[in-house]
Short mmCIF file of C-alpha atoms and ligand atoms in Angstrom, two decimals:
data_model
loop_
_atom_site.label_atom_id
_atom_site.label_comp_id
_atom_site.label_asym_id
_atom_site.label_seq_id
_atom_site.Cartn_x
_atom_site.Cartn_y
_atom_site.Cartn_z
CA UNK L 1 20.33 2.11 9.43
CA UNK L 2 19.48 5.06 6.92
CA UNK L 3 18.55 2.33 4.32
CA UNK L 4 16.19 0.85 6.63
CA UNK L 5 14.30 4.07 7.39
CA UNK L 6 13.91 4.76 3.51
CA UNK L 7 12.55 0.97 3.27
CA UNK L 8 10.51 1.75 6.38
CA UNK L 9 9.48 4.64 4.45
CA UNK L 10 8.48 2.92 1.33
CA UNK L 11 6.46 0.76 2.95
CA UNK L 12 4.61 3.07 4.80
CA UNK L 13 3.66 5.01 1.71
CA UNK L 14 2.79 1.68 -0.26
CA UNK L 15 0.36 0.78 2.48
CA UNK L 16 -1.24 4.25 2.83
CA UNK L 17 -1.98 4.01 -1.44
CA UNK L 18 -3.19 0.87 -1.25
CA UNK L 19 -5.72 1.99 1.69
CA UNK L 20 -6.44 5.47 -0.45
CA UNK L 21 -7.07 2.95 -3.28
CA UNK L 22 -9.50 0.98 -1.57
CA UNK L 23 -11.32 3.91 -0.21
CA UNK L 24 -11.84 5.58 -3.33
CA UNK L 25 -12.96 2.16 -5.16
CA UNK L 26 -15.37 1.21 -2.29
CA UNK L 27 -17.40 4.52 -2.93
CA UNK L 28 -17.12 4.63 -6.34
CA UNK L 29 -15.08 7.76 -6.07
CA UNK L 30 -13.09 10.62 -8.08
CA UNK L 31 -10.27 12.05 -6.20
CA UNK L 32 -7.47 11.71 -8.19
CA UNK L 33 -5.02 14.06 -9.51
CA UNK L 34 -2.71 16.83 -9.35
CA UNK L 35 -4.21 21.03 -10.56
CA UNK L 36 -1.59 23.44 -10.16
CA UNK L 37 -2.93 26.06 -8.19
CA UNK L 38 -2.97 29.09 -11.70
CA UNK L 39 -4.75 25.95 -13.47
CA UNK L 40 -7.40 25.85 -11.19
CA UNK L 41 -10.84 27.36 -12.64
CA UNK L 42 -12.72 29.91 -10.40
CA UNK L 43 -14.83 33.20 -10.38
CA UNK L 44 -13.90 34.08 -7.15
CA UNK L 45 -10.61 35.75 -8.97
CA UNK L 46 -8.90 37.64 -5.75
CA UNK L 47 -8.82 34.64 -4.14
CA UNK L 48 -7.13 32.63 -6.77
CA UNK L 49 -3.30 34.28 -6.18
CA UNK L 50 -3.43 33.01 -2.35
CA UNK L 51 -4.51 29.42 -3.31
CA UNK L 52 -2.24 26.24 -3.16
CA UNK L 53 -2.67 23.12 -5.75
CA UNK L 54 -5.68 20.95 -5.66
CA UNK L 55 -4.47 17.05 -4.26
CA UNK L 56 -6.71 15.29 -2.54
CA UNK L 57 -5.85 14.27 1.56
CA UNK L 58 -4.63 11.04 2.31
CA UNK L 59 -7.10 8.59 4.51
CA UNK L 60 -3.88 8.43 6.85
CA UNK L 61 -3.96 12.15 7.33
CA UNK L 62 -7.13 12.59 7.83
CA UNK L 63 -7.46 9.28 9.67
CA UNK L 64 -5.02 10.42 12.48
CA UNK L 65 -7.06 13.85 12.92
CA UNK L 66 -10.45 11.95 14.00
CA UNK L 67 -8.64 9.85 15.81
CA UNK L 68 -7.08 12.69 18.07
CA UNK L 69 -10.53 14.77 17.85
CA UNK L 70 -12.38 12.09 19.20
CA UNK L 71 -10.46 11.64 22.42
CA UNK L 72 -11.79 15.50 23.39
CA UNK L 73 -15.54 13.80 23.92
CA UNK L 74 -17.23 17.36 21.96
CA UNK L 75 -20.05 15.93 19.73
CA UNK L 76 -19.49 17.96 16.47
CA UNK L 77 -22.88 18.73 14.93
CA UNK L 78 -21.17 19.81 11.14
CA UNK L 79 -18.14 18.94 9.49
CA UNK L 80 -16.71 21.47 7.44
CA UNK L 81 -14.04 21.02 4.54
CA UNK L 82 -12.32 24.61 3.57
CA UNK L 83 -11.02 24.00 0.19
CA UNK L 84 -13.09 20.94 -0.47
CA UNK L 85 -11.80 19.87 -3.88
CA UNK L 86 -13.17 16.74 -5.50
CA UNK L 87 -14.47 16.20 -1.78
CA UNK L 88 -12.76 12.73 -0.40
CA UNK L 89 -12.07 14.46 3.17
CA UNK L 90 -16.04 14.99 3.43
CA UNK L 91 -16.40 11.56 2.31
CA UNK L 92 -13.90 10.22 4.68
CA UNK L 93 -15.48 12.22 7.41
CA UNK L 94 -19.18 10.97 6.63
CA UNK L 95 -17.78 6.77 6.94
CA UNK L 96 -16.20 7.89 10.79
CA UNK L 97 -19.06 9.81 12.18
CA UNK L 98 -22.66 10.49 12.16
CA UNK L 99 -22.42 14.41 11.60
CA UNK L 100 -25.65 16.15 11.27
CA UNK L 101 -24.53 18.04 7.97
CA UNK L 102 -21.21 18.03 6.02
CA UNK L 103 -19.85 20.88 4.07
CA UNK L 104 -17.21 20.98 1.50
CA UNK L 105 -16.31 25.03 0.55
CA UNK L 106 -14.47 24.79 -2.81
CA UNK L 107 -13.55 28.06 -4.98
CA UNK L 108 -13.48 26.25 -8.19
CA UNK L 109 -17.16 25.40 -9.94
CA UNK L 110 -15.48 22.38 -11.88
CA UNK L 111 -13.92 20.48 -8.68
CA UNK L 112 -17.48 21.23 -6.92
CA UNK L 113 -19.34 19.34 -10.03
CA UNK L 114 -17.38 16.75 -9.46
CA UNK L 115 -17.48 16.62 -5.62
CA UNK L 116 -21.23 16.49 -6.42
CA UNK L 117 -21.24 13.67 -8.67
CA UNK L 118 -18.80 11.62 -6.15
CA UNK L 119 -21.53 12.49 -3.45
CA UNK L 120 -24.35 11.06 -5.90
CA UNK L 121 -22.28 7.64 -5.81
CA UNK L 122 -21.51 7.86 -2.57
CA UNK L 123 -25.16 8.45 -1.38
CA UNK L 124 -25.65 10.13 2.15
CA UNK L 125 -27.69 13.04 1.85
CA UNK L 126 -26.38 15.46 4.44
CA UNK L 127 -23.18 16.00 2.26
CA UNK L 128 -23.43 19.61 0.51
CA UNK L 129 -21.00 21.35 -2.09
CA UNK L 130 -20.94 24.69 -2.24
CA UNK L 131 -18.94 27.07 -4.83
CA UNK L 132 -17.52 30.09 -2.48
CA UNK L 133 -14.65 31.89 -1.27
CA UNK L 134 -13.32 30.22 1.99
CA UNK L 135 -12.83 33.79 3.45
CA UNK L 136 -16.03 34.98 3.21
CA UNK L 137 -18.06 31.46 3.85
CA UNK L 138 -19.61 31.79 7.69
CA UNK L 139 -19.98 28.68 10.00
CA UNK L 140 -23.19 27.29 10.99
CA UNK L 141 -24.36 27.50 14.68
CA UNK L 142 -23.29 24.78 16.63
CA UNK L 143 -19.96 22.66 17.38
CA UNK L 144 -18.12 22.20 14.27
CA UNK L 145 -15.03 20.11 13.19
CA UNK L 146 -13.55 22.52 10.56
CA UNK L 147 -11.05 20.88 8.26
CA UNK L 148 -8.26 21.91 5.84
CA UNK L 149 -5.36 20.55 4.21
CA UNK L 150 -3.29 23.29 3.36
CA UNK L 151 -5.91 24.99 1.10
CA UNK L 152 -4.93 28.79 1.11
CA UNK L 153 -2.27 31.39 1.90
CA UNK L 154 -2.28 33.07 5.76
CA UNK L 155 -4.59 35.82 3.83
CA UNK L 156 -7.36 34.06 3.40
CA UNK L 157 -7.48 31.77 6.66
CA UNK L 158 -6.96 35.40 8.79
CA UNK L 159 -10.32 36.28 7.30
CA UNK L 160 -12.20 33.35 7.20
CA UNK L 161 -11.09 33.18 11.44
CA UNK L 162 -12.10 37.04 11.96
CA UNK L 163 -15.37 36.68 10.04
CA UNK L 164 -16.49 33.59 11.91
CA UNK L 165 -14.45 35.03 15.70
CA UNK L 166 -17.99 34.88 17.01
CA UNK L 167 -18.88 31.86 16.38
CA UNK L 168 -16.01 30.10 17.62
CA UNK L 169 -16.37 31.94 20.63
CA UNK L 170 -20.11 30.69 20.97
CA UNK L 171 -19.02 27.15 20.20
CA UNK L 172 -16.78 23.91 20.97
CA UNK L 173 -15.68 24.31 17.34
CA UNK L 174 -12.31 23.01 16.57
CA UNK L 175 -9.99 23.23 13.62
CA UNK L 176 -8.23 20.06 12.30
CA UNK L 177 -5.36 21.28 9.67
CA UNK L 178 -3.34 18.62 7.72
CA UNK L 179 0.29 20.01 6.39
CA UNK L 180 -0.59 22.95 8.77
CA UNK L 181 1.99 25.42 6.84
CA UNK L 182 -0.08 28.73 8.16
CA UNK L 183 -0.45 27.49 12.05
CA UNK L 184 0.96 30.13 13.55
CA UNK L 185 -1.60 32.49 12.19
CA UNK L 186 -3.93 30.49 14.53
CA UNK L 187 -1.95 30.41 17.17
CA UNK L 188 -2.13 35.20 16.80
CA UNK L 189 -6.17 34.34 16.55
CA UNK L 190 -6.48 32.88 20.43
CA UNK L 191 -6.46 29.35 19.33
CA UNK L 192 -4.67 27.07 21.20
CA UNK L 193 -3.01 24.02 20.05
CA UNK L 194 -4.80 20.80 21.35
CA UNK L 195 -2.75 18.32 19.50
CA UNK L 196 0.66 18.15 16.90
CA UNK L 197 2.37 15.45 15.16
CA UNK L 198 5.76 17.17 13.87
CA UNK L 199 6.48 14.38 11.88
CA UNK L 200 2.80 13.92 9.50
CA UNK L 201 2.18 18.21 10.15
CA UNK L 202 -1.32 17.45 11.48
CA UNK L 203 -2.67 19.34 14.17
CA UNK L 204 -5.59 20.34 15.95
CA UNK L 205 -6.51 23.82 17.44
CA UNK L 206 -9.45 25.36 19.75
CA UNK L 207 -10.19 29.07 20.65
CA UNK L 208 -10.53 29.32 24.23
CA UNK L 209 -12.33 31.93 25.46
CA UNK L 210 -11.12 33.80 29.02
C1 LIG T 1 -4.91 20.66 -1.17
S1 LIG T 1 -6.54 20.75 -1.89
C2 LIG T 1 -7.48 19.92 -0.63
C3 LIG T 1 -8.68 19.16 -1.17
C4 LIG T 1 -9.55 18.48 -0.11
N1 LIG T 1 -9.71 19.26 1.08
C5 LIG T 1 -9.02 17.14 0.28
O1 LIG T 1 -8.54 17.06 1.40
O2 LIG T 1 -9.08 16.20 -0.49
C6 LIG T 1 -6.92 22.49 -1.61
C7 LIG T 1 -8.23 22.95 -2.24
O3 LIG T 1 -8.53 24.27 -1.77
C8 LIG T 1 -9.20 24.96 -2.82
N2 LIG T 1 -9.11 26.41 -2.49
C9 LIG T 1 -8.04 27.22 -2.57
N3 LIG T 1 -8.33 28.48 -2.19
C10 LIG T 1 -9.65 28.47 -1.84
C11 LIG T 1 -10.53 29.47 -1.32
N4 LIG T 1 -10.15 30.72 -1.09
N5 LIG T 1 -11.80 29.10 -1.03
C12 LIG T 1 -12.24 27.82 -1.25
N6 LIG T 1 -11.45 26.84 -1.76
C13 LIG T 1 -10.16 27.16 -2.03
C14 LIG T 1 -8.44 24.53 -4.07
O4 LIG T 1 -9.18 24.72 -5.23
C15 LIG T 1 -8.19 23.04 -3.76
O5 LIG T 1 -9.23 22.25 -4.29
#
């Protein structure tokens, strides 16, 4: 039995690279690679101690995430990426759905260059790269599908989620969060948790107001 889990296992992950493979080829894209989180390059210094590794998301991850967003019916106007990195979730995001304007927020200016020359190849124009500090980066109006996969310490998501309080308030926003390791700090912000799968540590969260 055990041994047939670990095969069921294997397989799993062999199909999920081969998909991430395919993906990545498809678009001509640059996701690759491991950066140990005191390797990574930034200016945005304070930030750097509270930030995890750079990997990029799996298609599978993120896959399951708009699958469960979509069953709510909200029409998201932006996506957002915190901690974009080389940018594949963006990417991924822009092949599902017809978002008005994409947004990948990435601390380090060398992972943002290349996010930029991946979006070149990939060629939609309403995907943007922008070299800033998630904490202090503030939503755009409207309904917004803000995503992260495990990107920062507690620190930094508790003041990205006070700075932008009101306009979750004012929206239909909701937060997708792949290996959500900090959820429970949403959870002490008024979000509520729309949708969990224990097993990948995806879920989705909405602040509901009242
Ligand atoms: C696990 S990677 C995720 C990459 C990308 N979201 C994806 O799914 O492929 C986390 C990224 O967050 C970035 N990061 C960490 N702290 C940050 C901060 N305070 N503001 C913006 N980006 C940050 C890191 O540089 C890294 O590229």
């Amino acid at each position: 039995m055990h041994k047939l889990q670990s095969l069921e296992r294997k397989v799993a992950e062999a199909i999920h690279w081969i998909e991430d493979f395919v993906f990545e080829r498809r678009y001509q894209l640059n996701c690759s690679g491991y950066i140990e989180n005191r390797k990574l390059e930034t200016i945005h210094s304070a930030a750097l101690p509270h930030s995890m590794a750079y990997q990029a998301v799996t298609c599978a991850a993120i896959r399951e995430l708009i699958d469960e967003v979509e069953k709510t019916g909200i029409v998201f106007d932006h996506f957002i990426d915190l901690g974009s990195g080389k940018g594949k979730a963006c990417f991924y995001a822009a092949m599902r759905f017809p978002f008005r304007k994409i947004i990948g927020v990435e601390f380090s200016e060398p992972l943002v260059e290349i996010a930029r020359d991946n979006a070149a190849r990939f060629g939609a124009e309403n995907i943007f790269f922008v070299n800033a500090d998630a904490a202090s980066f503030c939503l755009p109006p409207g309904n917004n599908l803000v995503f992260l996969f495990n990107p920062f310490s507690e620190s930094i998501l508790k003041k990205f989620l006070e700075s932008n309080a009101d306009r979750f308030r004012q929206s239909r926003s909701v937060i997708a969060y792949a290996n959500d390791q900090h959820r429970l700090c949403l959870a002490r912000a008024g979000f509520v948790t729309l949708f969990r799968n224990q097993d990948t540590q995806g879920s989705l969260h909405q602040y509901i107001t009242g």
